[in-house]
Short mmCIF file of C-alpha atoms in Angstrom, two decimals:
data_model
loop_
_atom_site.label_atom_id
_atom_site.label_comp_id
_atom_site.label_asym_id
_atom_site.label_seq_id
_atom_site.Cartn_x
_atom_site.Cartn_y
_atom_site.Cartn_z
CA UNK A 222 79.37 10.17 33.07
CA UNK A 223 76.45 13.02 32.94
CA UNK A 224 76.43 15.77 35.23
CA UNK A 225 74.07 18.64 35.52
CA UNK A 226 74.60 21.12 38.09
CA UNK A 227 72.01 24.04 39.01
CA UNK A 228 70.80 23.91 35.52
CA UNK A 229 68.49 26.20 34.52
CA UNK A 230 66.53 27.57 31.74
CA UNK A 231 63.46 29.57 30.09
CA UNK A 232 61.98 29.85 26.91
CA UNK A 233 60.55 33.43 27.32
CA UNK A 234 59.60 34.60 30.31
CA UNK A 235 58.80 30.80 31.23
CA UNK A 236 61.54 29.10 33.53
CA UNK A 237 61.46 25.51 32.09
CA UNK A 238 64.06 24.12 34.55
CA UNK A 239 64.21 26.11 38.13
CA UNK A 240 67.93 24.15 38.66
CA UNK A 241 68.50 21.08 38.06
CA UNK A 242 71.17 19.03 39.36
CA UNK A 243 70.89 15.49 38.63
CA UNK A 244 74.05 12.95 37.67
CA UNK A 245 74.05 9.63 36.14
CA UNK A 246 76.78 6.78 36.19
CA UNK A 247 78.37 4.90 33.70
CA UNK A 248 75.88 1.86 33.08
CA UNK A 249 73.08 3.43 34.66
CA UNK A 250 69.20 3.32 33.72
CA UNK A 251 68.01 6.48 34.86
CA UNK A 252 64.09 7.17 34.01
CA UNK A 253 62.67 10.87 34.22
CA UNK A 254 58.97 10.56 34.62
CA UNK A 255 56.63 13.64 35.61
CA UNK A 256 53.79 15.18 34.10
CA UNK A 257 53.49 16.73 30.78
CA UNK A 258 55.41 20.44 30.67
CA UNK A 259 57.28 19.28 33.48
CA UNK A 260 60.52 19.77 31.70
CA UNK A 261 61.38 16.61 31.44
CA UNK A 262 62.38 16.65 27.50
CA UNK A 263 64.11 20.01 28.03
CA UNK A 264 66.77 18.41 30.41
CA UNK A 265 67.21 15.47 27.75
CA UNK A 266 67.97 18.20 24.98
CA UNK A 267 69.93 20.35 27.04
CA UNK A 268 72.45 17.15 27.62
CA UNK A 269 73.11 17.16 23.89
CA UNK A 270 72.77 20.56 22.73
CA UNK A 271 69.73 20.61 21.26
CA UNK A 272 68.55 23.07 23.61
CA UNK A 273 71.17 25.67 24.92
CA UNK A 274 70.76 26.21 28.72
CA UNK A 275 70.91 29.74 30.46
CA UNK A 276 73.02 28.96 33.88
CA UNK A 277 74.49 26.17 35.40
CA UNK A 278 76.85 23.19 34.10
CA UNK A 279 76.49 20.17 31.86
CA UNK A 280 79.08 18.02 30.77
CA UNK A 281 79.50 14.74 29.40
CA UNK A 282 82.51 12.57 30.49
CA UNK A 283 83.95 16.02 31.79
CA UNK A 284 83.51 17.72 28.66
CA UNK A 285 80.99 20.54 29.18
CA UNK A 286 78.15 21.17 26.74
CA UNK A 287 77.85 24.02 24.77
CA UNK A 288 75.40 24.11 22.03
CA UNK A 289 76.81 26.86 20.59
CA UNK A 290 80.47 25.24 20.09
CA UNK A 291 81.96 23.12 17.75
CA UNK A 292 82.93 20.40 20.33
CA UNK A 293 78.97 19.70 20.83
CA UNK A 294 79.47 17.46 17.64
CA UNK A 295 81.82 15.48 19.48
CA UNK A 296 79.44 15.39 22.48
CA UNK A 297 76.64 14.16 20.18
CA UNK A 298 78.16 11.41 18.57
CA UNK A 299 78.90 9.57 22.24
CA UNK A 300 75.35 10.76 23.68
CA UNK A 301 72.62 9.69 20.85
CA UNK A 302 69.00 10.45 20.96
CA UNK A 303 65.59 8.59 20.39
CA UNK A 304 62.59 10.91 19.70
CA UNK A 305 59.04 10.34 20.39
CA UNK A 306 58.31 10.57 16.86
CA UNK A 307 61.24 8.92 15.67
CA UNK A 308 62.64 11.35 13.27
CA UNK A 309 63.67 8.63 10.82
CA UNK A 310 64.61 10.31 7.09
CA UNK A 311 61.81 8.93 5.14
CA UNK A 312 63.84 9.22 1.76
CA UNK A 313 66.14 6.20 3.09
CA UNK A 314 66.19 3.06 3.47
CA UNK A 315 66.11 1.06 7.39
CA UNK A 316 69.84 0.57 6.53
CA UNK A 317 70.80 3.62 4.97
CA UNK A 318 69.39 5.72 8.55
CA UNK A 319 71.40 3.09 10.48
CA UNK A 320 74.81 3.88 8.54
CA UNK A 321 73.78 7.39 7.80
CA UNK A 322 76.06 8.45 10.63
CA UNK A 323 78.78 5.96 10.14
CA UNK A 324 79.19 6.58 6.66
CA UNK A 325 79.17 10.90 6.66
CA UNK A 326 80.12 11.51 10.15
CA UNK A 327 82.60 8.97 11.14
CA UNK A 328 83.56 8.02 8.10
CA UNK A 329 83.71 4.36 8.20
CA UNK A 330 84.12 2.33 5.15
CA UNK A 331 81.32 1.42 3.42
CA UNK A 332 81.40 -2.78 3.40
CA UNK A 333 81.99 -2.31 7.11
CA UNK A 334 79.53 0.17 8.54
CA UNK A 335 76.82 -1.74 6.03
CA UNK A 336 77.80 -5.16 7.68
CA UNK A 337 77.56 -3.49 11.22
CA UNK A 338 74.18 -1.64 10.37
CA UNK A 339 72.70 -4.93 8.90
CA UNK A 340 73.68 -6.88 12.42
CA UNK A 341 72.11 -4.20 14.42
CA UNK A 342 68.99 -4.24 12.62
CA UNK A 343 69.14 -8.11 13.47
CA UNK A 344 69.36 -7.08 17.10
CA UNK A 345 66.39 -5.14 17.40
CA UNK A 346 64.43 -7.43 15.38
CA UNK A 347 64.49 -6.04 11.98
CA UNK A 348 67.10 -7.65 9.77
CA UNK A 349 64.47 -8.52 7.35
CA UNK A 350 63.54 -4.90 6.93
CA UNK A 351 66.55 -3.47 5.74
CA UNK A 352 66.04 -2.31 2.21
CA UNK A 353 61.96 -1.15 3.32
CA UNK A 354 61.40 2.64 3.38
CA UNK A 355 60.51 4.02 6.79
CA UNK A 356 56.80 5.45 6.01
CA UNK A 357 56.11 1.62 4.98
CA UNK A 358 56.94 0.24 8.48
CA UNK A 359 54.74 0.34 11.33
CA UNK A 360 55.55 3.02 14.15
CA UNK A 361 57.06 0.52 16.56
CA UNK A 362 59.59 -1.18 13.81
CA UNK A 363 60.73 2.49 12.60
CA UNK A 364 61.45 3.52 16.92
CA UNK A 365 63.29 0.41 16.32
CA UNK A 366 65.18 1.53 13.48
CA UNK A 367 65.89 4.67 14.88
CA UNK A 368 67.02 2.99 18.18
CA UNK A 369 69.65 0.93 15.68
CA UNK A 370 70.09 4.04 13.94
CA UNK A 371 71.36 5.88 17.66
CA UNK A 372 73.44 2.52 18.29
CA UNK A 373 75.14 2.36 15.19
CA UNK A 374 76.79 5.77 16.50
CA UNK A 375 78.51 3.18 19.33
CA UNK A 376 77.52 6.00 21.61
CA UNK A 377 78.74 6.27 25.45
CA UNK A 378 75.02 6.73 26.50
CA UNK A 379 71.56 7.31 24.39
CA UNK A 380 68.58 9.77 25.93
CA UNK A 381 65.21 8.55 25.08
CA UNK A 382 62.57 11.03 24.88
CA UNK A 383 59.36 9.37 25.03
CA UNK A 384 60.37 6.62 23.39
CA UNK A 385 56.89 4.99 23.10
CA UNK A 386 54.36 7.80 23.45
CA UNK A 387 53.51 7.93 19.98
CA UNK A 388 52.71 4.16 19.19
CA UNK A 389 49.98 1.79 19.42
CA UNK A 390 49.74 0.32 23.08
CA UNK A 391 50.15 -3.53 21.21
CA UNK A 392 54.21 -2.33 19.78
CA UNK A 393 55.37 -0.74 22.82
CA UNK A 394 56.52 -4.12 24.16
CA UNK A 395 58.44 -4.55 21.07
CA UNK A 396 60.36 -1.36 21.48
CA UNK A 397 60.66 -1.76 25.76
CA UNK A 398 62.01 -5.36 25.06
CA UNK A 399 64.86 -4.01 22.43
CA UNK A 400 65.45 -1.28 25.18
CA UNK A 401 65.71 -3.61 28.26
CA UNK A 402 68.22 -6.06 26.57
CA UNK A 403 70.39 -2.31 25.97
CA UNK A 404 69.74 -1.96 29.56
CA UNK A 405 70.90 -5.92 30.34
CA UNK A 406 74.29 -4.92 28.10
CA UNK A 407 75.15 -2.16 30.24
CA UNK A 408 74.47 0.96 27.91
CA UNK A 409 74.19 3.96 29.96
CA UNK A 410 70.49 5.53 29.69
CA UNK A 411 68.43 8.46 30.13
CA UNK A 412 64.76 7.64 29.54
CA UNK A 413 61.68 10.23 29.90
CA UNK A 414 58.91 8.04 30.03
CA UNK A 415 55.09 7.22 31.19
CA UNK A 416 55.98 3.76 31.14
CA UNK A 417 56.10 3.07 34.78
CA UNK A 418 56.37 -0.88 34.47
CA UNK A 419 59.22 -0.06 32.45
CA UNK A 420 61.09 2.17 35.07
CA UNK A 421 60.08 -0.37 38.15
CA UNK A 422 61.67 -3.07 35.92
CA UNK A 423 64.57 -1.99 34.40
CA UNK A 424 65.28 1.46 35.87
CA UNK A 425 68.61 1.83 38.29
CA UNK A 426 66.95 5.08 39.13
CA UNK A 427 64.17 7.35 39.02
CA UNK A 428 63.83 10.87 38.82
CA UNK A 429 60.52 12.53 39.42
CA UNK A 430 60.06 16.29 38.03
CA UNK A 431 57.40 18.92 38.27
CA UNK A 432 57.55 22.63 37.55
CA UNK A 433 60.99 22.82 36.52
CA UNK A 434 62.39 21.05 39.61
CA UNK A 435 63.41 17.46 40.46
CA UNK A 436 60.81 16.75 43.18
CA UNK A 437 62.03 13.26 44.12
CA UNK A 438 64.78 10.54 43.18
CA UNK A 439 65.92 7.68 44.69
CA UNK A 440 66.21 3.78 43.59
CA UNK A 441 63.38 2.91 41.25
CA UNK A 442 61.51 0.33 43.57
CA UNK A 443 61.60 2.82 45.95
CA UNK A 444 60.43 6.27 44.30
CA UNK A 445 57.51 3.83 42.46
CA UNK A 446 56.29 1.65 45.62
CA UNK A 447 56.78 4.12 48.57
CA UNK A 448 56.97 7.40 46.92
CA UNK A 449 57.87 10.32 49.64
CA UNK A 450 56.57 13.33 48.53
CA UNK A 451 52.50 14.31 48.42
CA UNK A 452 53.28 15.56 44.50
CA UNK A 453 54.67 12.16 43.09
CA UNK A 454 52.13 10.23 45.24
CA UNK A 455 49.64 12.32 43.36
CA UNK A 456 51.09 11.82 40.09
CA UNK A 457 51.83 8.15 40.69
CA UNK A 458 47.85 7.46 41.26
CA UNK A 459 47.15 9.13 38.27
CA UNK A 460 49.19 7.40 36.19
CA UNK A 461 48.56 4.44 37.60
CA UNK A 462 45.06 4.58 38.44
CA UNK A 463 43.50 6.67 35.79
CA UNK A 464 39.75 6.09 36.99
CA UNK B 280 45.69 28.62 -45.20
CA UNK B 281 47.49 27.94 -47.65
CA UNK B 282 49.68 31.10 -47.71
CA UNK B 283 49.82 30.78 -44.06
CA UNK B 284 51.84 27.13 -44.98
CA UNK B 285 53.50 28.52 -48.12
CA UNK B 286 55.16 31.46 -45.64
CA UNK B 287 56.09 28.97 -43.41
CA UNK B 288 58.05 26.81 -45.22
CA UNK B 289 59.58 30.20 -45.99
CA UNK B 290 60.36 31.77 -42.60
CA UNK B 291 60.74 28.49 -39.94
CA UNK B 292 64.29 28.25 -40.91
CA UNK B 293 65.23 31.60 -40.07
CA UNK B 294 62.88 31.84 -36.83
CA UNK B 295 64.75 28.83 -36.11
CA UNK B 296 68.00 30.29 -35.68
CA UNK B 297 66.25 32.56 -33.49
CA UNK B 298 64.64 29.39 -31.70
CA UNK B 299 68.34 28.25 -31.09
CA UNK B 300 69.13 31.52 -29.16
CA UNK B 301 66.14 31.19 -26.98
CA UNK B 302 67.45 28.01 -25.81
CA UNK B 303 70.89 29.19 -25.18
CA UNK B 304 69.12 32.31 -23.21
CA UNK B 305 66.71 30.42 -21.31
CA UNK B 306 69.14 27.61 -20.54
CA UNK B 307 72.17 29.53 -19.83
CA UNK B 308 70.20 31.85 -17.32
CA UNK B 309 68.12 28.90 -15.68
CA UNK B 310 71.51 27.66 -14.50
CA UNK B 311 72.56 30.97 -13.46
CA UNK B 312 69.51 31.65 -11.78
CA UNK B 313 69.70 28.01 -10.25
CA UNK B 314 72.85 28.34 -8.83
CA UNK B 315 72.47 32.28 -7.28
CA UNK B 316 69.33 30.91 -6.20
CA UNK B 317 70.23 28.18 -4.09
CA UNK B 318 73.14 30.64 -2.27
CA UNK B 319 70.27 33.28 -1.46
CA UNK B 320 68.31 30.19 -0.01
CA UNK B 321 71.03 28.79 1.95
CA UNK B 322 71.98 32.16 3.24
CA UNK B 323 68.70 33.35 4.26
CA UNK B 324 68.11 29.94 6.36
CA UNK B 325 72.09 29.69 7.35
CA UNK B 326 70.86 31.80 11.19
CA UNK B 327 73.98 33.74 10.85
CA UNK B 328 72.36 37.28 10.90
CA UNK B 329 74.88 38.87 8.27
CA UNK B 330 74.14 36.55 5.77
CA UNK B 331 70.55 36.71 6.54
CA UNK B 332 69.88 40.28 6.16
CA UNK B 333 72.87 40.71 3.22
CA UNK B 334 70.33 37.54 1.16
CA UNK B 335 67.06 39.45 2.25
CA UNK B 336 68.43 42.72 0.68
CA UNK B 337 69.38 41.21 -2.22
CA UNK B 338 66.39 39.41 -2.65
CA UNK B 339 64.20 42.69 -2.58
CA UNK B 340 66.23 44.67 -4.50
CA UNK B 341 66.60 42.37 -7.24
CA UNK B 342 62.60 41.82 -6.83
CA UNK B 343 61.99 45.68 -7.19
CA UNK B 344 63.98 46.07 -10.33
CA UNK B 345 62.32 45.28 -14.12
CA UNK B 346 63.66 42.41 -15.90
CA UNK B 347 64.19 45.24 -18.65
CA UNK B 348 66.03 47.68 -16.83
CA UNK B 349 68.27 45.11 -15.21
CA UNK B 350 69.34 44.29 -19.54
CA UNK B 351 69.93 47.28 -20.06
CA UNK B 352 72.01 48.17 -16.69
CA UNK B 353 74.30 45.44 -17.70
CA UNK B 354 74.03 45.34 -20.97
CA UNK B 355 74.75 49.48 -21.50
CA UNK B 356 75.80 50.63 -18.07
CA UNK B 357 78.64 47.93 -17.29
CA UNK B 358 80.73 49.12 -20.25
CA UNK B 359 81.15 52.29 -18.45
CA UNK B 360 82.53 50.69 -15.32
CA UNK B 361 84.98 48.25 -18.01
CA UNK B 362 82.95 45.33 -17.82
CA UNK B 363 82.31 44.87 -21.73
CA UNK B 364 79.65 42.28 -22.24
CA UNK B 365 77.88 40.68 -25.51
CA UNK B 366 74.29 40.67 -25.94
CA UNK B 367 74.06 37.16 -25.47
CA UNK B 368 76.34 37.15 -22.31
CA UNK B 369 74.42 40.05 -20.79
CA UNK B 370 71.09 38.50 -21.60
CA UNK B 371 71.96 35.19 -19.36
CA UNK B 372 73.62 36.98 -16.58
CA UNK B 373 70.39 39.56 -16.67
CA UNK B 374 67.88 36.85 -16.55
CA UNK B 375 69.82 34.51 -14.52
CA UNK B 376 69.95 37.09 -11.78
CA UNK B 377 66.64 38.56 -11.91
CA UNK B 378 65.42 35.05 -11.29
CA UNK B 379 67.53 33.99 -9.27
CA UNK B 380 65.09 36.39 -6.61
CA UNK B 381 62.37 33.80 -7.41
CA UNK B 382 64.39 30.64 -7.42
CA UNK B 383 65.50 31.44 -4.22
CA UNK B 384 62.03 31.89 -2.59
CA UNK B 385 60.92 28.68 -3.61
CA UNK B 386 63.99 27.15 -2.56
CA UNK B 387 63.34 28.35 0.68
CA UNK B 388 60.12 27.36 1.01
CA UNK B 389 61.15 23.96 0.44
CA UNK B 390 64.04 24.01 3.08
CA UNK B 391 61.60 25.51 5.44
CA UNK B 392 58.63 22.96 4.66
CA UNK B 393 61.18 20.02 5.83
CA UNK B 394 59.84 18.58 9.66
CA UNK B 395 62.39 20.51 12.30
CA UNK B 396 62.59 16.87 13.79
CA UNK B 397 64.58 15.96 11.27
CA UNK B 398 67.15 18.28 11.55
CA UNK B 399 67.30 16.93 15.01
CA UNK B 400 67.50 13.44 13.87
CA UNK B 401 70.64 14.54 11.86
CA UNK B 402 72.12 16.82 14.66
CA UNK B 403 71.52 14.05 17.19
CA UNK B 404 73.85 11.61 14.78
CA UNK B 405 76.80 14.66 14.31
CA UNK B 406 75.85 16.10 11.49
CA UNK B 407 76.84 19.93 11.08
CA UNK B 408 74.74 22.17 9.37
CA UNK B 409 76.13 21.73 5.53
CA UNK B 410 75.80 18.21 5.95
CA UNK B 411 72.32 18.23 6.95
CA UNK B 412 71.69 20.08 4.55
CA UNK B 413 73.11 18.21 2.03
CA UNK B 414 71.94 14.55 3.27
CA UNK B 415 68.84 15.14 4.86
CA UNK B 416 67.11 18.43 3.95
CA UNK B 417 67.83 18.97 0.36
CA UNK B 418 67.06 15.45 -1.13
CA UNK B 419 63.96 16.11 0.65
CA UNK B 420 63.17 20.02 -0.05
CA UNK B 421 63.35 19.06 -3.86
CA UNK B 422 59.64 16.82 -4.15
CA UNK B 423 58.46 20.03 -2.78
CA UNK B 424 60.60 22.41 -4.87
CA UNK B 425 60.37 20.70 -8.12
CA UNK B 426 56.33 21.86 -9.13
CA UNK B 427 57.20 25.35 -8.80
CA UNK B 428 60.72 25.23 -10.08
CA UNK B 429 59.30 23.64 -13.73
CA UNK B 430 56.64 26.91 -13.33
CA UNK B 431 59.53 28.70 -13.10
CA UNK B 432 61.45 27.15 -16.32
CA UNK B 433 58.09 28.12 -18.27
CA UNK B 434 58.13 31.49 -17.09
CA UNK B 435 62.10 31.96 -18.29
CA UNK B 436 61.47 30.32 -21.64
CA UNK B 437 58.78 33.36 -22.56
CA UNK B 438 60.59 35.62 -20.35
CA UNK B 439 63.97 34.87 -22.46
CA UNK B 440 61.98 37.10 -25.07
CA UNK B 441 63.02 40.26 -23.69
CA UNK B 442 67.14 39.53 -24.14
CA UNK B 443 65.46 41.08 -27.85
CA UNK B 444 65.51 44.67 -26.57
CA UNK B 445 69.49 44.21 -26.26
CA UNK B 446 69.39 43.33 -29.74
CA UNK B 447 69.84 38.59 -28.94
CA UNK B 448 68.58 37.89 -32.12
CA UNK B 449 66.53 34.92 -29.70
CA UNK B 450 62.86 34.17 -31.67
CA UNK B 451 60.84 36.65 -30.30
CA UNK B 452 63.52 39.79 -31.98
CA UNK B 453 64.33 37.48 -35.22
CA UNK B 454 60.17 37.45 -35.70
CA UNK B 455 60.09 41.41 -35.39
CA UNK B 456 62.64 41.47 -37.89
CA UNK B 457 61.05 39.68 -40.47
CA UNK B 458 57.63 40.75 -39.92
CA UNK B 459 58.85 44.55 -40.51
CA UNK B 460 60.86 43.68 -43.95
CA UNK B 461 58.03 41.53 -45.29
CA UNK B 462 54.79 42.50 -43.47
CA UNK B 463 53.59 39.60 -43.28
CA UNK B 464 52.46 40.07 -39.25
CA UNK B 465 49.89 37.27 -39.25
CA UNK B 466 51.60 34.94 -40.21
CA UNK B 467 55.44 35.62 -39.04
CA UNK B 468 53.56 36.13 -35.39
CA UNK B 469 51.73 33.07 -35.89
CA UNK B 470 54.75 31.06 -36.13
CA UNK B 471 56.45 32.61 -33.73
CA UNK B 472 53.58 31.99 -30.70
CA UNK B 473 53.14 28.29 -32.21
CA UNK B 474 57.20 28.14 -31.31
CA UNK B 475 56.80 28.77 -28.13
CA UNK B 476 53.95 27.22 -27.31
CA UNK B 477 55.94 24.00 -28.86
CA UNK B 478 58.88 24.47 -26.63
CA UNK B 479 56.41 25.18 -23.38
CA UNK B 480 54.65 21.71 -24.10
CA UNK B 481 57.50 19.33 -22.70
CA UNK B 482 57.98 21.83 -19.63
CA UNK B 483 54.14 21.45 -18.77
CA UNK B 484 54.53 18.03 -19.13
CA UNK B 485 57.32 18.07 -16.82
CA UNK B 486 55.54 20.17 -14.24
CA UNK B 487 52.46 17.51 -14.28
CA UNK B 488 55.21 14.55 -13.74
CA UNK B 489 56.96 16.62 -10.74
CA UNK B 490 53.33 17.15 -9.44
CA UNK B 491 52.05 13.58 -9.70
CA UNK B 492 55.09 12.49 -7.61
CA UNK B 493 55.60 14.92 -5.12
CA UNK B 494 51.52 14.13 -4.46
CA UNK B 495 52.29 10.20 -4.38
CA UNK B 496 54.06 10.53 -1.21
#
């Protein structure tokens, strides 16, 4: 339902993405992993708009992405997004970031897109944090709310960029557990992450990028266990084996 | 002393008429200047180059003219061009607009200090850019706006003083006025500064309250 095709693009003189072509399938857990400046968040914002690209093709469920026209709204509401840093609005309520979108963009009725946020908070663990402000919940319970806040958009897929780089090593599990049981329920998934149990566990596929350029893929077990190429070997050990 | 009391019991009523037109000045132009404000603002951080440079230009020139001269432009210049004017109407639009330069500084300031991520956050969940504004950036620009903004309602109040040289009878004129028929400068001037300090107080006030919660956070 994602295609890229001979994507490229630079901030500057710098070519962040040397062509990428890369697709992902309805259902799919695709992990990008790769060392830092790799360009591994840049292909995440390029597939909804938040970066523009210079040459090549995106498109989601054959429409093509264009940050610069109106139909990237549309885009955006079936593709949703989970930052590193969450990106919660701290002058709301857990609930009122979940329905945020319901309410203004898709303008569902109040009782209802309340009733829905309130269940989704339930599902990733949180239904007793509804009415708490975010900058009062620890880091892994607001990724969670922003994870209910991307789901409450009932989008087609949702990109995770670094989903647990910014929290305490004790809450990642909370926030990898919410994300495998998406994963178990068939949501589609783009994830950039150092979590490598993660991506051998849960991961359809793997995608391993350095310098602008997708290096190695293949089925998860496979890229992880035997990896192919001297580069994600390398990157692999270090990851894994940081002594 | 005792004079000092005895001409005041004389002279607060009228300088209170005059207090009465400072508050229509000051509050008639704060809204003005509110309102103009928050356009320049939105403008200058719209990214749509036209409106960008057209807010910048009007920003500076507004900036680079004197409260004064922009009076009497409007006030004595208009009429020429058919747009007839009171002294009182003049007076708001003049300070509404020449403040309106500041207003729309801090405003932008504000919009700018707001975290880029969460712009994302509100792209990433459809917004377009007038309803992030309006749901996400705003509410939070104004904890950061607010200080300034009451600085700004203190500086209009004593500012409002000059709608006297197009003859707004506002305190500051109506204290001239008697001071000249009775000479009685001490104590007509007296009364007059104690006014304004009186209607300053609450604003201060407000500015410490806008300050002690935009720190809390």
């Amino acid at each position: 339902m994602i295609e890229l095709r001979d994507v490229h693009k630079s901030f500057g003189k710098v070519e962040v993405l040397k062509g990428i072509t890369a697709s992902v399938a309805k259902s799919e857990v695709v992990c990008i992993i790769g060392p830092s400046g790799s360009g591994k968040s840049t292909i995440l914002r390029c597939i909804n708009g938040l970066e523009s690209y210079d040459r090549g093709e995106i498109s989601v469920e054959g429409a093509r992405v264009d940050s610069n026209d109106r139909s990237i709204v549309a885009i955006r509401t079936q593709v949703s997004m989970v930052f590193q840093r969450f990106n919660l609005f701290p002058h709301r309520t857990a609930l009122e970031n979940v329905i945020e979108g319901p309410l203004y963009v898709k303008k569902e009725p109040r009782e209802q897109a309340i009733a829905r946020g309130r269940a989704l908070l339930a599902q990733v663990g949180l239904a007793d944090k509804a009415e708490v402000h975010p900058p009062k919940l620890s880091g892994g319970q607001q990724q969670r709310v922003a994870i209910a806040r991307a789901l409450a958009m009932q989008p087609k897929a949702i990109l995770f960029d670094e989903p647990t780089s910014a929290l305490d090593p004790e809450l990642v599990g909370d926030v990898l557990s919410v994300m495998r049981k998406l994963a178990d329920d068939g949501m589609t998934m783009v994830v950039v992450t150092h979590e490598m149990g993660f991506a051998r566990d849960v991961a359809d596929r793997v995608l391993f990028i350095d310098g602008g350029v997708i290096v190695e893929q293949g089925a998860a077990k496979s890229v992880l266990n035997q990896p192919q190429h001297p580069r994600t070997q390398d990157f692999l050990r270090r990851v894994l084996h940081p002594l | 002393m005792q004079k000092f009391f005895h001409d005041a019991v004389e002279f607060v009523p009228i300088l209170l008429q005059g207090v009465w037109l400072t508050i229509v000045v000051t509050v008639g132009s704060l809204l003005l200047s509110t309102v103009l404000g928050l356009a320049w603002a939105l403008m200058r951080v719209s990214g749509i180059g036209i409106l960008v440079g057209l807010s910048a230009a009007v920003i500076n020139v507004i900036r680079g003219i004197p409260i004064i001269v922009l009076l009497f432009y409007i006030y004595f210049v208009m009429p020429d061009f058919g747009i007839a004017l009171s002294a009182l109407q003049a007076a708001i639009i003049g300070l509404g607009i020449a403040y309106s330069a500041y207003q729309a500084e801090n405003f932008r300031a504000g919009i700018e200090a707001i975290d880029k991520g969460q712009i994302e956050a509100a792209q990433t969940i459809g917004m377009g850019w007038w309803l992030t504004m309006r749901r996400v950036v705003l509410p939070q620009a104004v904890r950061i706006i607010l200080p300034p903004y009451g600085n700004i309602m203190i500086m209009m109040l004593k500012d409002s003083s000059q709608a006297s040289t197009i003859t707004v009878a506002e305190l500051a004129l109506q204290g001239k006025l008697i001071a000249s028929s009775t000479f009685k400068n001490t104590s007509v001037f007296t009364l007059v500064a104690l006014m304004y300090l009186t209607m300053s107080i609450p604003l201060i006030l407000l500015v410490r309250h806008f300050e002690n919660k935009a720190n809390r956070k």
